[in-house]
Amino acid sequence: MGTSGRVSNQLLAVKKTTALILAGGRGSRLRELTDIRAKPAVHFGGKFRIIDFALSNCLNSGIRKMGIMTQYKSNSLLSHIQDGWSFLNNNHMGEFVRVLPAQQRIDEVHWYQGTADAVYQNIDILQSYNNEYVLILSGDHVYKMDYSLMLMDHIKSICPCSIACIEVPRNEATAFGCMQVDDNNMIVDFIEKPKDPPSIPGNSDKSLISMGIYMFEASFLYNLLEEDHNDPNSSHDFGKDIIPKIVKQGIVHAHNYSLSCVRNQSKEQICYWRDVGTVDSFWSANLDLTDESPDLDIYDENWPIWTKASQLPPVKFIKDSLGNRSVNVNSVISVGCVVYGSEILNSVLFDSVTVEQENLLEQVVIFPSVIIHKGCRIRKAIIERGCEIPEGMQIGYDLEEDRKFFYVSPKGVVLVDMNMLKKYKEHFSTSKI
């Protein structure tokens, strides 16, 4: 088949595909960052929300029918989708992003009981789209992937299900579904979150894991979900129940992420994918973007990351009262920020952050609408939205002292939110009396 024929088949296939993004998890490992919002709605990279990456991948791949399944603390996510993703043309093109919250659609007792149950409870909606393929995605990973290439690989495999996979260090694989594949890329074993992950043959330091990306033949998926719903011993989860069951039948294909990864063109050998489910991994993934040429290229005009547009003025740098200029090195600073004579190193500032004079910020992730008053020194920290850091405060220099008021991660990242800061201020105001 010629190139034009392959492209035509690819375009036709993606038009017959619906993407479902699972965005209802509690995200408790992100601590206070998910106290008021679902994990996919957490801010990322100076401008985005985590879910923007899965949605943008769909859009750029040509998949324009997307459903988002929500459950816990979904208000922030709903607002973001309504404000930032309402540009698709459902009236004439059949394109849409639809939020599918837990509604007890099957009975009046249960909300979503697991990832598979979440899809099952919306099976009538899915069937009404009359599509041939269903793409199941997680809404809490950061990566760039051409799903249309995975779809074509899936069709070529002649299997009813394909799972995207990636190699990771073996000591990190305990948090994922691990798999083993044969020479024909068929999955022969699948273990959900094993304590002792199996290694890749010939490489004892690596494991092959599921990326939580599943491509299904639609009719096959609907039958699976019906069977799973009627199984009283099932926890109704893809990773724990559905995938192990069909792997045993020898009908699941492994799609290698390297075949569909959208890479930084200057780093063709690197396939970037991050699970930002812990404070440490979240902080590290944000700081990745401050590199001169980051592995995740958010400036690629050929694969843009779409998000809500902020109607804010440009960032502004002002000399302090003594005429000292701001110093900014390898930092991502968003619109609406105002910086007065301070030093910002390898940091990520979201919109509408005010940094007063004589501050030193190093390896800091600062969420929107934060005020850093004069003379602060902050390093290796995450500052939650709306915090107001008092004059002269130090964070990240004495972790034992920080632990009295803030959360300090296993790798020494200090997380500060408004409630923690309130207790900090109350303690020192009381101690002065």
Short mmCIF file of C-alpha atoms in Angstrom, two decimals:
data_model
loop_
_atom_site.label_atom_id
_atom_site.label_comp_id
_atom_site.label_asym_id
_atom_site.label_seq_id
_atom_site.Cartn_x
_atom_site.Cartn_y
_atom_site.Cartn_z
CA MET A 1 0.00 0.00 0.00
CA GLY A 2 1.29 3.48 -0.90
CA THR A 3 1.82 6.36 1.53
CA SER A 4 -1.42 8.09 0.54
CA GLY A 5 -3.36 4.87 1.15
CA ARG A 6 -1.86 4.40 4.61
CA VAL A 7 -2.62 8.02 5.54
CA SER A 8 -6.19 7.65 4.29
CA ASN A 9 -6.71 4.48 6.36
CA GLN A 10 -5.18 6.16 9.40
CA LEU A 11 -7.50 9.18 9.12
CA LEU A 12 -10.50 6.91 8.71
CA ALA A 13 -9.51 4.81 11.73
CA VAL A 14 -9.08 7.77 14.10
CA LYS A 15 -12.51 9.07 13.09
CA LYS A 16 -13.92 5.75 14.28
CA THR A 17 -12.21 6.07 17.68
CA THR A 18 -13.52 7.44 20.97
CA ALA A 19 -11.08 8.30 23.75
CA LEU A 20 -12.07 7.91 27.40
CA ILE A 21 -9.91 9.62 29.99
CA LEU A 22 -10.06 8.25 33.52
CA ALA A 23 -9.83 11.31 35.75
CA GLY A 24 -11.57 10.26 38.95
CA GLY A 25 -8.72 9.06 41.16
CA ARG A 26 -8.11 10.52 44.62
CA GLY A 27 -4.41 11.20 44.01
CA SER A 28 -3.63 10.99 47.73
CA ARG A 29 0.14 10.59 47.17
CA LEU A 30 0.22 14.21 46.02
CA ARG A 31 -0.76 15.16 49.55
CA GLU A 32 -2.30 18.63 49.91
CA LEU A 33 -2.04 19.33 46.17
CA THR A 34 -5.16 17.19 45.76
CA ASP A 35 -7.03 18.43 48.83
CA ILE A 36 -9.17 20.76 46.70
CA ARG A 37 -8.81 19.29 43.20
CA ALA A 38 -8.63 16.00 41.34
CA LYS A 39 -5.14 14.86 40.38
CA PRO A 40 -5.62 15.51 36.63
CA ALA A 41 -6.55 19.12 37.47
CA VAL A 42 -3.28 19.83 39.31
CA HIS A 43 -1.28 22.68 37.76
CA PHE A 44 1.77 21.69 35.73
CA GLY A 45 4.57 23.34 33.77
CA GLY A 46 3.79 27.00 34.43
CA LYS A 47 0.61 27.11 32.36
CA PHE A 48 -1.11 23.75 32.05
CA ARG A 49 -3.11 21.19 34.01
CA ILE A 50 -1.95 17.57 33.97
CA ILE A 51 -4.99 16.43 31.98
CA ASP A 52 -4.09 18.82 29.14
CA PHE A 53 -1.44 16.36 27.95
CA ALA A 54 -3.82 13.45 27.35
CA LEU A 55 -6.40 15.77 25.76
CA SER A 56 -3.79 17.46 23.54
CA ASN A 57 -2.44 14.09 22.46
CA CYS A 58 -5.95 13.12 21.37
CA LEU A 59 -6.50 16.37 19.50
CA ASN A 60 -3.12 16.28 17.76
CA SER A 61 -3.62 12.61 16.89
CA GLY A 62 -6.90 13.39 15.12
CA ILE A 63 -9.13 11.85 17.80
CA ARG A 64 -11.84 14.46 18.34
CA LYS A 65 -14.35 12.49 20.41
CA MET A 66 -13.30 12.51 24.05
CA GLY A 67 -15.05 11.63 27.29
CA ILE A 68 -13.65 12.47 30.73
CA MET A 69 -14.76 10.34 33.68
CA THR A 70 -14.68 12.25 36.96
CA GLN A 71 -15.59 11.46 40.54
CA TYR A 72 -13.58 13.03 43.38
CA LYS A 73 -13.19 16.80 43.89
CA SER A 74 -14.00 17.46 40.26
CA ASN A 75 -15.10 21.12 40.39
CA SER A 76 -11.70 22.54 39.43
CA LEU A 77 -11.40 20.00 36.62
CA LEU A 78 -14.90 20.73 35.34
CA SER A 79 -14.21 24.46 35.29
CA HIS A 80 -10.97 23.93 33.40
CA ILE A 81 -12.62 21.74 30.76
CA GLN A 82 -15.53 24.15 30.30
CA ASP A 83 -13.29 27.21 30.04
CA GLY A 84 -10.39 25.71 28.12
CA TRP A 85 -11.77 22.91 25.96
CA SER A 86 -15.08 24.22 24.61
CA PHE A 87 -13.70 25.09 21.16
CA LEU A 88 -14.42 21.73 19.49
CA ASN A 89 -17.23 21.85 16.92
CA ASN A 90 -19.90 19.34 17.91
CA ASN A 91 -22.64 20.87 15.78
CA HIS A 92 -21.03 20.33 12.39
CA MET A 93 -18.00 18.08 12.87
CA GLY A 94 -19.11 15.68 15.61
CA GLU A 95 -16.18 16.74 17.79
CA PHE A 96 -16.53 16.98 21.55
CA VAL A 97 -15.01 16.83 25.01
CA ARG A 98 -17.71 15.57 27.36
CA VAL A 99 -17.44 15.20 31.10
CA LEU A 100 -18.98 11.97 32.41
CA PRO A 101 -19.27 12.31 36.21
CA ALA A 102 -20.24 9.43 38.48
CA GLN A 103 -24.05 9.47 38.52
CA GLN A 104 -25.06 6.03 39.85
CA ARG A 105 -26.32 5.25 36.36
CA ILE A 106 -26.51 1.48 36.93
CA ASP A 107 -28.13 1.54 40.37
CA GLU A 108 -28.74 3.95 43.24
CA VAL A 109 -26.13 2.41 45.53
CA HIS A 110 -22.72 2.54 43.85
CA TRP A 111 -20.60 5.32 42.43
CA TYR A 112 -17.65 4.29 40.23
CA GLN A 113 -16.20 1.22 41.93
CA GLY A 114 -13.11 0.92 39.72
CA THR A 115 -11.73 1.99 36.37
CA ALA A 116 -13.60 -0.73 34.46
CA ASP A 117 -16.83 0.03 36.30
CA ALA A 118 -16.47 3.71 35.38
CA VAL A 119 -16.49 2.76 31.70
CA TYR A 120 -19.28 0.22 32.19
CA GLN A 121 -21.56 2.78 33.81
CA ASN A 122 -21.29 4.85 30.63
CA ILE A 123 -21.57 1.96 28.18
CA ASP A 124 -24.87 3.18 26.71
CA ILE A 125 -23.30 6.55 25.92
CA LEU A 126 -20.29 4.85 24.34
CA GLN A 127 -22.46 2.63 22.18
CA SER A 128 -24.39 5.65 20.93
CA TYR A 129 -21.19 7.00 19.36
CA ASN A 130 -21.16 3.94 17.06
CA ASN A 131 -17.35 3.74 16.91
CA GLU A 132 -15.14 0.75 16.19
CA TYR A 133 -12.32 1.51 18.64
CA VAL A 134 -12.17 2.75 22.22
CA LEU A 135 -8.99 4.26 23.63
CA ILE A 136 -8.75 4.19 27.44
CA LEU A 137 -6.36 6.75 28.94
CA SER A 138 -5.19 7.87 32.35
CA GLY A 139 -5.60 11.58 32.99
CA ASP A 140 -2.62 11.95 35.32
CA HIS A 141 0.51 11.29 33.23
CA VAL A 142 2.72 13.78 31.41
CA TYR A 143 3.92 12.80 27.92
CA LYS A 144 3.46 13.43 24.19
CA MET A 145 2.17 10.52 22.11
CA ASP A 146 0.61 10.05 18.70
CA TYR A 147 -2.31 7.75 19.47
CA SER A 148 -3.04 7.32 15.75
CA LEU A 149 0.25 5.43 15.39
CA MET A 150 -0.71 3.17 18.29
CA LEU A 151 -4.08 2.61 16.63
CA MET A 152 -2.47 1.54 13.36
CA ASP A 153 -0.09 -0.78 15.23
CA HIS A 154 -3.11 -2.20 17.05
CA ILE A 155 -4.99 -2.85 13.79
CA LYS A 156 -1.90 -4.49 12.29
CA SER A 157 -1.64 -6.86 15.29
CA ILE A 158 -5.13 -8.32 14.61
CA CYS A 159 -5.69 -8.43 18.39
CA PRO A 160 -8.81 -7.17 20.19
CA CYS A 161 -6.70 -5.24 22.72
CA SER A 162 -3.34 -3.44 22.76
CA ILE A 163 -1.52 -1.95 25.75
CA ALA A 164 1.11 0.77 25.46
CA CYS A 165 4.28 -0.14 27.36
CA ILE A 166 7.57 1.47 28.32
CA GLU A 167 10.78 0.35 30.01
CA VAL A 168 11.50 1.84 33.45
CA PRO A 169 14.11 1.18 36.17
CA ARG A 170 13.13 -2.03 37.94
CA ASN A 171 13.11 -0.37 41.37
CA GLU A 172 10.40 2.04 40.15
CA ALA A 173 8.16 -0.62 38.59
CA THR A 174 6.40 -1.60 41.84
CA ALA A 175 3.86 1.20 41.32
CA PHE A 176 2.74 -0.07 37.89
CA GLY A 177 1.36 -3.04 36.05
CA CYS A 178 4.35 -5.08 34.86
CA MET A 179 4.30 -7.28 31.79
CA GLN A 180 6.34 -9.81 29.91
CA VAL A 181 6.13 -10.18 26.14
CA ASP A 182 7.20 -12.78 23.59
CA ASP A 183 9.09 -12.28 20.32
CA ASN A 184 5.83 -11.36 18.55
CA ASN A 185 5.01 -8.57 21.04
CA MET A 186 2.20 -10.60 22.59
CA ILE A 187 1.80 -10.13 26.34
CA VAL A 188 2.30 -13.46 28.08
CA ASP A 189 2.17 -12.27 31.70
CA PHE A 190 0.79 -9.24 33.54
CA ILE A 191 1.20 -8.47 37.25
CA GLU A 192 -0.39 -5.40 38.84
CA LYS A 193 2.01 -3.50 41.15
CA PRO A 194 4.28 -6.42 42.11
CA LYS A 195 6.57 -6.17 45.14
CA ASP A 196 9.33 -7.85 43.12
CA PRO A 197 8.92 -6.70 39.49
CA PRO A 198 10.09 -9.07 36.76
CA SER A 199 13.04 -7.80 34.75
CA ILE A 200 13.39 -7.59 30.99
CA PRO A 201 15.27 -10.58 29.52
CA GLY A 202 18.90 -9.57 29.17
CA ASN A 203 18.54 -6.47 31.36
CA SER A 204 18.11 -7.12 35.08
CA ASP A 205 17.85 -3.41 35.90
CA LYS A 206 14.78 -2.69 33.74
CA SER A 207 11.12 -3.73 33.79
CA LEU A 208 8.43 -3.37 31.16
CA ILE A 209 5.35 -1.59 32.50
CA SER A 210 1.90 -0.64 31.31
CA MET A 211 1.40 3.08 30.65
CA GLY A 212 -2.30 2.77 31.47
CA ILE A 213 -3.15 3.24 27.79
CA TYR A 214 -5.46 0.60 26.31
CA MET A 215 -6.76 0.32 22.74
CA PHE A 216 -9.82 -1.92 22.41
CA GLU A 217 -12.06 -3.18 19.67
CA ALA A 218 -15.32 -1.59 20.84
CA SER A 219 -17.55 -4.68 20.69
CA PHE A 220 -14.90 -6.77 22.47
CA LEU A 221 -14.64 -4.18 25.26
CA TYR A 222 -18.40 -4.00 25.78
CA ASN A 223 -18.64 -7.78 26.17
CA LEU A 224 -15.73 -7.76 28.62
CA LEU A 225 -17.32 -5.06 30.74
CA GLU A 226 -20.64 -6.91 30.85
CA GLU A 227 -18.89 -10.09 32.03
CA ASP A 228 -16.88 -8.17 34.61
CA HIS A 229 -19.98 -6.39 35.92
CA ASN A 230 -21.64 -9.76 36.56
CA ASP A 231 -18.59 -11.18 38.35
CA PRO A 232 -19.12 -10.82 42.14
CA ASN A 233 -15.41 -11.54 42.78
CA SER A 234 -14.13 -8.71 40.59
CA SER A 235 -12.95 -5.34 41.87
CA HIS A 236 -13.97 -3.96 38.44
CA ASP A 237 -10.57 -2.52 37.62
CA PHE A 238 -8.67 -2.72 34.32
CA GLY A 239 -5.26 -3.34 35.86
CA LYS A 240 -6.41 -5.81 38.54
CA ASP A 241 -9.14 -7.71 36.72
CA ILE A 242 -9.75 -7.02 33.03
CA ILE A 243 -6.17 -7.03 31.70
CA PRO A 244 -4.90 -10.12 33.62
CA LYS A 245 -7.98 -12.04 32.46
CA ILE A 246 -7.49 -11.42 28.74
CA VAL A 247 -3.70 -11.76 28.93
CA LYS A 248 -4.26 -15.37 30.04
CA GLN A 249 -6.22 -15.86 26.81
CA GLY A 250 -3.16 -14.84 24.76
CA ILE A 251 -4.96 -12.08 22.84
CA VAL A 252 -3.29 -8.87 24.08
CA HIS A 253 -0.71 -7.02 22.00
CA ALA A 254 2.09 -4.87 23.50
CA HIS A 255 2.54 -1.53 21.77
CA ASN A 256 6.05 -0.17 22.27
CA TYR A 257 5.89 3.52 23.22
CA SER A 258 8.98 4.21 21.12
CA LEU A 259 6.83 3.70 18.00
CA SER A 260 4.43 6.53 18.83
CA CYS A 261 6.32 8.87 21.18
CA VAL A 262 6.49 12.50 20.03
CA ARG A 263 10.07 13.37 20.89
CA ASN A 264 12.08 16.52 21.34
CA GLN A 265 13.66 16.74 17.86
CA SER A 266 17.07 17.44 19.35
CA LYS A 267 16.81 14.33 21.57
CA GLU A 268 15.47 11.67 19.24
CA GLN A 269 16.71 8.84 21.45
CA ILE A 270 14.62 9.84 24.49
CA CYS A 271 10.99 8.78 25.04
CA TYR A 272 9.60 11.05 27.74
CA TRP A 273 6.80 9.79 30.00
CA ARG A 274 6.25 10.65 33.64
CA ASP A 275 3.83 9.46 36.28
CA VAL A 276 3.62 12.58 38.46
CA GLY A 277 1.78 10.83 41.27
CA THR A 278 4.05 11.79 44.18
CA VAL A 279 5.31 15.13 45.46
CA ASP A 280 8.86 14.21 44.48
CA SER A 281 8.00 13.07 40.94
CA PHE A 282 5.71 16.06 40.41
CA TRP A 283 8.39 18.54 41.51
CA SER A 284 11.04 16.79 39.42
CA ALA A 285 8.87 16.74 36.26
CA ASN A 286 8.21 20.45 36.57
CA LEU A 287 11.90 21.16 37.06
CA ASP A 288 12.66 19.10 33.93
CA LEU A 289 11.18 21.97 31.91
CA THR A 290 13.83 24.41 33.13
CA ASP A 291 16.60 22.58 31.26
CA GLU A 292 18.03 24.37 28.24
CA SER A 293 16.66 21.64 25.98
CA PRO A 294 14.11 19.67 28.05
CA ASP A 295 13.23 16.09 27.16
CA LEU A 296 9.58 17.19 27.09
CA ASP A 297 9.34 19.92 24.46
CA ILE A 298 6.33 22.13 25.26
CA TYR A 299 7.45 24.66 22.63
CA ASP A 300 6.92 22.28 19.69
CA GLU A 301 4.51 24.05 17.31
CA ASN A 302 3.87 20.77 15.48
CA TRP A 303 2.52 19.15 18.65
CA PRO A 304 1.11 21.96 20.83
CA ILE A 305 -0.19 21.41 24.35
CA TRP A 306 -3.62 23.02 24.44
CA THR A 307 -5.04 24.56 27.59
CA LYS A 308 -7.20 27.35 28.95
CA ALA A 309 -6.06 30.73 27.62
CA SER A 310 -5.30 33.26 30.37
CA GLN A 311 -6.22 36.85 29.54
CA LEU A 312 -3.36 38.34 31.54
CA PRO A 313 -0.61 40.89 30.80
CA PRO A 314 2.97 39.78 30.01
CA VAL A 315 5.47 39.01 32.74
CA LYS A 316 7.21 42.12 34.07
CA PHE A 317 10.66 42.56 35.67
CA ILE A 318 11.30 45.71 37.70
CA LYS A 319 14.41 47.06 39.46
CA ASP A 320 14.18 47.20 43.22
CA SER A 321 14.36 50.45 45.20
CA LEU A 322 18.17 50.37 45.06
CA GLY A 323 18.23 49.86 41.30
CA ASN A 324 19.13 46.17 41.47
CA ARG A 325 17.95 44.13 38.53
CA SER A 326 16.31 40.72 38.67
CA VAL A 327 18.40 37.70 37.74
CA ASN A 328 16.53 34.85 36.08
CA VAL A 329 18.40 31.70 35.07
CA ASN A 330 16.81 28.66 33.40
CA SER A 331 13.33 29.46 34.71
CA VAL A 332 9.81 29.17 33.32
CA ILE A 333 7.81 32.28 34.23
CA SER A 334 4.21 32.64 33.13
CA VAL A 335 2.02 35.62 32.22
CA GLY A 336 0.85 38.09 34.83
CA CYS A 337 3.95 37.68 37.01
CA VAL A 338 5.72 40.74 38.41
CA VAL A 339 9.30 40.36 39.73
CA TYR A 340 11.15 43.09 41.63
CA GLY A 341 14.95 42.86 41.88
CA SER A 342 15.14 39.20 42.87
CA GLU A 343 17.11 36.12 41.86
CA ILE A 344 15.16 33.21 40.35
CA LEU A 345 17.10 30.05 39.48
CA ASN A 346 15.79 26.85 37.84
CA SER A 347 12.23 27.51 38.94
CA VAL A 348 8.69 27.37 37.53
CA LEU A 349 6.32 30.26 38.24
CA PHE A 350 2.67 30.00 37.24
CA ASP A 351 0.56 33.03 36.37
CA SER A 352 -0.01 36.09 38.54
CA VAL A 353 2.86 35.48 40.96
CA THR A 354 4.35 38.56 42.65
CA VAL A 355 7.99 38.36 43.80
CA GLU A 356 9.04 41.37 45.83
CA GLN A 357 12.64 42.60 46.11
CA GLU A 358 15.70 40.81 47.52
CA ASN A 359 14.29 37.28 47.21
CA LEU A 360 16.24 34.17 46.26
CA LEU A 361 14.17 31.38 44.69
CA GLU A 362 15.94 28.20 43.61
CA GLN A 363 14.32 25.02 42.26
CA VAL A 364 10.90 26.24 43.32
CA VAL A 365 7.50 25.47 41.76
CA ILE A 366 5.08 28.30 42.53
CA PHE A 367 1.37 27.92 41.74
CA PRO A 368 -0.81 30.87 40.59
CA SER A 369 -1.59 34.00 42.62
CA VAL A 370 1.23 33.62 45.15
CA ILE A 371 2.91 36.62 46.78
CA ILE A 372 6.53 36.32 47.97
CA HIS A 373 7.30 39.27 50.22
CA LYS A 374 10.68 40.94 50.54
CA GLY A 375 13.87 39.16 51.58
CA CYS A 376 12.79 35.49 51.41
CA ARG A 377 15.04 32.54 50.61
CA ILE A 378 13.23 29.49 49.22
CA ARG A 379 14.70 26.41 47.61
CA LYS A 380 13.49 22.96 46.52
CA ALA A 381 9.86 23.68 47.34
CA ILE A 382 6.31 23.73 45.97
CA ILE A 383 4.16 26.70 46.97
CA GLU A 384 0.42 26.13 46.60
CA ARG A 385 -2.00 28.55 44.98
CA GLY A 386 -2.86 31.72 46.88
CA CYS A 387 -0.10 31.53 49.50
CA GLU A 388 1.41 34.75 50.83
CA ILE A 389 4.95 34.16 52.08
CA PRO A 390 5.85 36.62 54.86
CA GLU A 391 8.88 38.91 54.69
CA GLY A 392 12.24 37.31 55.41
CA MET A 393 10.98 33.73 55.54
CA GLN A 394 13.33 30.82 54.75
CA ILE A 395 12.07 27.52 53.32
CA GLY A 396 14.17 24.52 52.36
CA TYR A 397 17.30 25.40 54.35
CA ASP A 398 16.43 23.68 57.62
CA LEU A 399 14.25 20.65 56.87
CA GLU A 400 13.81 19.72 60.53
CA GLU A 401 12.36 23.15 61.21
CA ASP A 402 10.25 22.97 58.03
CA ARG A 403 8.74 19.64 59.14
CA LYS A 404 7.18 21.36 62.16
CA PHE A 405 4.83 23.29 59.88
CA PHE A 406 5.02 21.93 56.31
CA TYR A 407 5.18 18.62 54.47
CA VAL A 408 8.71 17.50 53.58
CA SER A 409 8.92 14.69 51.00
CA PRO A 410 11.29 11.70 51.21
CA LYS A 411 13.67 13.52 48.82
CA GLY A 412 13.50 16.82 50.70
CA VAL A 413 10.93 18.78 48.70
CA VAL A 414 9.00 21.17 50.96
CA LEU A 415 5.28 21.54 50.19
CA VAL A 416 3.58 24.68 51.50
CA ASP A 417 -0.14 25.42 51.32
CA MET A 418 -2.36 28.10 52.85
CA ASN A 419 -3.45 26.02 55.85
CA MET A 420 0.14 25.12 56.73
CA LEU A 421 1.19 28.72 56.32
CA LYS A 422 -1.64 29.86 58.57
CA LYS A 423 -0.41 27.59 61.36
CA TYR A 424 3.14 28.83 60.81
CA LYS A 425 2.05 32.47 61.13
CA GLU A 426 -0.12 31.75 64.17
CA HIS A 427 2.77 30.01 65.91
CA PHE A 428 5.16 32.92 65.50
CA SER A 429 2.57 35.58 66.27
CA THR A 430 1.75 33.74 69.52
CA SER A 431 5.39 33.22 70.43
CA LYS A 432 6.00 36.97 70.27
CA ILE A 433 3.32 37.73 72.83
#
